[in-house]
Amino acid sequence: MKIRKAIEEDVDGIAIVHINSWKTTYKGILPDQYLSSMNLEAKKKNWLRNLKMLHNATFVAENANGEIIGFAAGGPEQTNDPHFQGEVYAIYFLKEYQQQGLGRKMIKAVIHELMKMEHKNLIIWALKDNPSCGFYKALGGQVIAEKTVKMAGVELIEVGFGWEDIQDILLHL
């Protein structure tokens, strides 16, 4: 597997992984109708905008055939939290590539980029029922906040995993 910074030409692959990973990760959490109606063109436009405007801490993982099998994105904390500076916005892999240690390699690339941006600490928000919450705990993340969010017409709980020192996450990789 190869990890590299995402470029605009990667939007198709990122959008495909985004949709397919949501369909497997959030099955039973989000309504099936919502998951099946996710629009590839809309996701591509969204990711193109993200890559151009929001941040440059987006990475992709490619398999041996050069196909994008996962992505992760991070940058400045998005809610103007007075305490946390950095945030990992997303980390997703196609189901067949999960549970193989690839997430650790991917998040390491994002963390190094956030450190270059001089972010001293970190938060990652995840749906409380997301099976990946165990991954964040294994990386030393502590649940420091909870909030209710509405997605696809359903109220869900999001938990914020925090690291007071961004370098602490590297100790668990």
CSV table of C-alpha atoms in Angstrom, one decimal:
chain,number,residue,atom,x,y,z
A,1,MET,CA,0.0,0.0,0.0
A,2,LYS,CA,1.1,3.5,-0.8
A,3,ILE,CA,0.1,6.6,1.2
A,4,ARG,CA,0.5,10.0,-0.5
A,5,LYS,CA,-1.0,13.5,-0.4
A,6,ALA,CA,-4.3,13.7,-2.3
A,7,ILE,CA,-4.4,15.7,-5.5
A,8,GLU,CA,-7.4,17.0,-7.4
A,9,GLU,CA,-7.3,14.0,-9.8
A,10,ASP,CA,-8.1,11.8,-6.8
A,11,VAL,CA,-11.6,13.1,-6.3
A,12,ASP,CA,-13.3,10.1,-8.1
A,13,GLY,CA,-11.5,7.6,-5.9
A,14,ILE,CA,-12.0,9.5,-2.7
A,15,ALA,CA,-15.7,9.9,-3.5
A,16,ILE,CA,-16.1,6.2,-4.2
A,17,VAL,CA,-14.4,5.2,-1.0
A,18,HIS,CA,-16.4,7.8,0.9
A,19,ILE,CA,-19.7,6.5,-0.3
A,20,ASN,CA,-18.8,2.8,-0.1
A,21,SER,CA,-17.3,3.0,3.4
A,22,TRP,CA,-20.3,4.9,4.7
A,23,LYS,CA,-22.6,2.2,3.4
A,24,THR,CA,-20.7,-0.4,5.4
A,25,THR,CA,-19.7,1.6,8.4
A,26,TYR,CA,-23.0,3.3,9.1
A,27,LYS,CA,-25.3,0.4,8.1
A,28,GLY,CA,-27.8,0.1,11.0
A,29,ILE,CA,-26.8,3.6,12.3
A,30,LEU,CA,-28.1,5.7,9.4
A,31,PRO,CA,-31.2,4.9,7.4
A,32,ASP,CA,-30.6,2.5,4.5
A,33,GLN,CA,-32.5,4.9,2.2
A,34,TYR,CA,-30.1,7.7,3.0
A,35,LEU,CA,-27.0,5.5,2.5
A,36,SER,CA,-28.3,4.1,-0.8
A,37,SER,CA,-29.1,7.6,-2.1
A,38,MET,CA,-25.6,9.0,-1.6
A,39,ASN,CA,-24.7,10.8,-4.8
A,40,LEU,CA,-21.3,10.2,-6.4
A,41,GLU,CA,-21.3,13.4,-8.4
A,42,ALA,CA,-22.1,15.5,-5.3
A,43,LYS,CA,-19.4,13.8,-3.3
A,44,LYS,CA,-16.9,14.4,-6.1
A,45,LYS,CA,-17.8,18.2,-6.2
A,46,ASN,CA,-17.5,18.3,-2.4
A,47,TRP,CA,-14.1,16.7,-2.4
A,48,LEU,CA,-12.8,18.9,-5.2
A,49,ARG,CA,-13.8,21.9,-3.2
A,50,ASN,CA,-12.2,20.5,-0.1
A,51,LEU,CA,-8.9,19.8,-1.9
A,52,LYS,CA,-8.9,23.3,-3.4
A,53,MET,CA,-10.0,25.4,-0.5
A,54,LEU,CA,-10.1,23.9,3.0
A,55,HIS,CA,-6.9,22.2,3.8
A,56,ASN,CA,-3.9,20.3,2.4
A,57,ALA,CA,-3.8,17.5,5.0
A,58,THR,CA,-5.7,15.1,2.9
A,59,PHE,CA,-4.0,11.7,2.1
A,60,VAL,CA,-5.0,8.7,0.0
A,61,ALA,CA,-4.0,5.1,0.3
A,62,GLU,CA,-3.5,3.1,-2.9
A,63,ASN,CA,-3.4,-0.6,-3.3
A,64,ALA,CA,-0.8,-2.4,-5.5
A,65,ASN,CA,-2.9,-1.6,-8.6
A,66,GLY,CA,-2.9,2.2,-7.9
A,67,GLU,CA,-6.6,2.2,-6.9
A,68,ILE,CA,-7.6,4.4,-4.0
A,69,ILE,CA,-8.7,2.2,-1.1
A,70,GLY,CA,-8.8,4.8,1.7
A,71,PHE,CA,-8.4,8.4,2.6
A,72,ALA,CA,-8.0,10.7,5.6
A,73,ALA,CA,-8.3,14.4,6.0
A,74,GLY,CA,-7.4,16.9,8.7
A,75,GLY,CA,-6.7,20.5,9.4
A,76,PRO,CA,-7.6,23.3,11.8
A,77,GLU,CA,-10.4,22.5,14.3
A,78,GLN,CA,-13.6,23.4,12.6
A,79,THR,CA,-15.8,24.9,15.4
A,80,ASN,CA,-13.5,27.6,16.7
A,81,ASP,CA,-13.0,25.6,19.9
A,82,PRO,CA,-10.9,27.8,22.2
A,83,HIS,CA,-8.8,24.8,23.3
A,84,PHE,CA,-8.3,22.4,20.4
A,85,GLN,CA,-6.3,23.5,17.4
A,86,GLY,CA,-6.1,20.5,15.1
A,87,GLU,CA,-8.8,18.0,13.9
A,88,VAL,CA,-8.9,14.8,11.9
A,89,TYR,CA,-12.1,15.3,9.8
A,90,ALA,CA,-12.3,11.9,8.3
A,91,ILE,CA,-10.6,8.5,7.9
A,92,TYR,CA,-12.2,5.9,5.8
A,93,PHE,CA,-11.2,2.7,4.1
A,94,LEU,CA,-13.1,0.3,1.9
A,95,LYS,CA,-14.4,-2.6,4.1
A,96,GLU,CA,-12.0,-5.2,2.6
A,97,TYR,CA,-9.0,-3.1,3.7
A,98,GLN,CA,-10.1,-2.4,7.2
A,99,GLN,CA,-8.6,-4.1,10.3
A,100,GLN,CA,-5.2,-4.5,8.6
A,101,GLY,CA,-3.3,-1.7,10.4
A,102,LEU,CA,-3.7,0.7,7.4
A,103,GLY,CA,-5.6,3.2,9.5
A,104,ARG,CA,-2.6,3.7,11.8
A,105,LYS,CA,-0.3,4.4,8.8
A,106,MET,CA,-2.8,6.8,7.4
A,107,ILE,CA,-3.5,8.7,10.5
A,108,LYS,CA,0.3,9.0,11.1
A,109,ALA,CA,0.6,10.9,7.8
A,110,VAL,CA,-2.2,13.3,8.8
A,111,ILE,CA,-0.8,13.8,12.3
A,112,HIS,CA,2.7,14.7,10.9
A,113,GLU,CA,1.0,17.2,8.5
A,114,LEU,CA,-0.9,18.8,11.4
A,115,MET,CA,2.3,19.1,13.4
A,116,LYS,CA,3.9,20.9,10.5
A,117,MET,CA,0.9,23.3,10.7
A,118,GLU,CA,1.9,23.8,14.3
A,119,HIS,CA,-1.2,22.3,15.8
A,120,LYS,CA,-0.4,21.4,19.4
A,121,ASN,CA,-3.4,19.2,20.2
A,122,LEU,CA,-6.1,17.3,18.4
A,123,ILE,CA,-9.7,16.3,18.4
A,124,ILE,CA,-11.6,13.7,16.3
A,125,TRP,CA,-15.4,13.6,16.2
A,126,ALA,CA,-17.1,10.3,15.6
A,127,LEU,CA,-20.6,8.9,15.8
A,128,LYS,CA,-20.9,7.2,19.2
A,129,ASP,CA,-22.1,4.0,17.5
A,130,ASN,CA,-19.3,4.0,14.9
A,131,PRO,CA,-17.4,0.8,15.3
A,132,SER,CA,-14.1,2.8,14.7
A,133,CYS,CA,-14.4,4.4,18.1
A,134,GLY,CA,-12.3,1.6,19.5
A,135,PHE,CA,-9.6,2.6,17.0
A,136,TYR,CA,-9.5,6.1,18.5
A,137,LYS,CA,-9.4,4.7,22.1
A,138,ALA,CA,-6.5,2.4,21.1
A,139,LEU,CA,-4.6,5.5,19.9
A,140,GLY,CA,-4.9,7.0,23.3
A,141,GLY,CA,-7.9,9.3,22.6
A,142,GLN,CA,-10.0,10.2,25.6
A,143,VAL,CA,-13.7,11.1,25.2
A,144,ILE,CA,-13.8,14.8,26.1
A,145,ALA,CA,-17.1,15.9,24.7
A,146,GLU,CA,-20.5,14.7,23.4
A,147,LYS,CA,-23.0,16.4,21.2
A,148,THR,CA,-26.2,15.6,19.4
A,149,VAL,CA,-26.2,15.9,15.6
A,150,LYS,CA,-28.9,15.4,13.1
A,151,MET,CA,-28.0,13.3,10.1
A,152,ALA,CA,-30.4,11.9,7.5
A,153,GLY,CA,-33.3,13.0,9.7
A,154,VAL,CA,-32.0,11.0,12.7
A,155,GLU,CA,-30.6,12.4,15.9
A,156,LEU,CA,-27.3,10.8,16.8
A,157,ILE,CA,-24.7,11.3,19.4
A,158,GLU,CA,-21.2,12.3,18.4
A,159,VAL,CA,-18.2,11.9,20.7
A,160,GLY,CA,-15.1,13.9,20.6
A,161,PHE,CA,-11.8,12.1,21.2
A,162,GLY,CA,-9.1,14.4,22.4
A,163,TRP,CA,-5.3,14.4,22.7
A,164,GLU,CA,-3.9,17.3,24.8
A,165,ASP,CA,-0.6,16.8,23.1
A,166,ILE,CA,-0.8,15.9,19.4
A,167,GLN,CA,2.5,14.0,19.7
A,168,ASP,CA,0.9,11.5,22.2
A,169,ILE,CA,-1.0,9.9,19.4
A,170,LEU,CA,2.3,8.9,17.8
A,171,LEU,CA,3.1,6.9,20.9
A,172,HIS,CA,0.3,4.5,20.0
A,173,LEU,CA,1.2,4.1,16.4
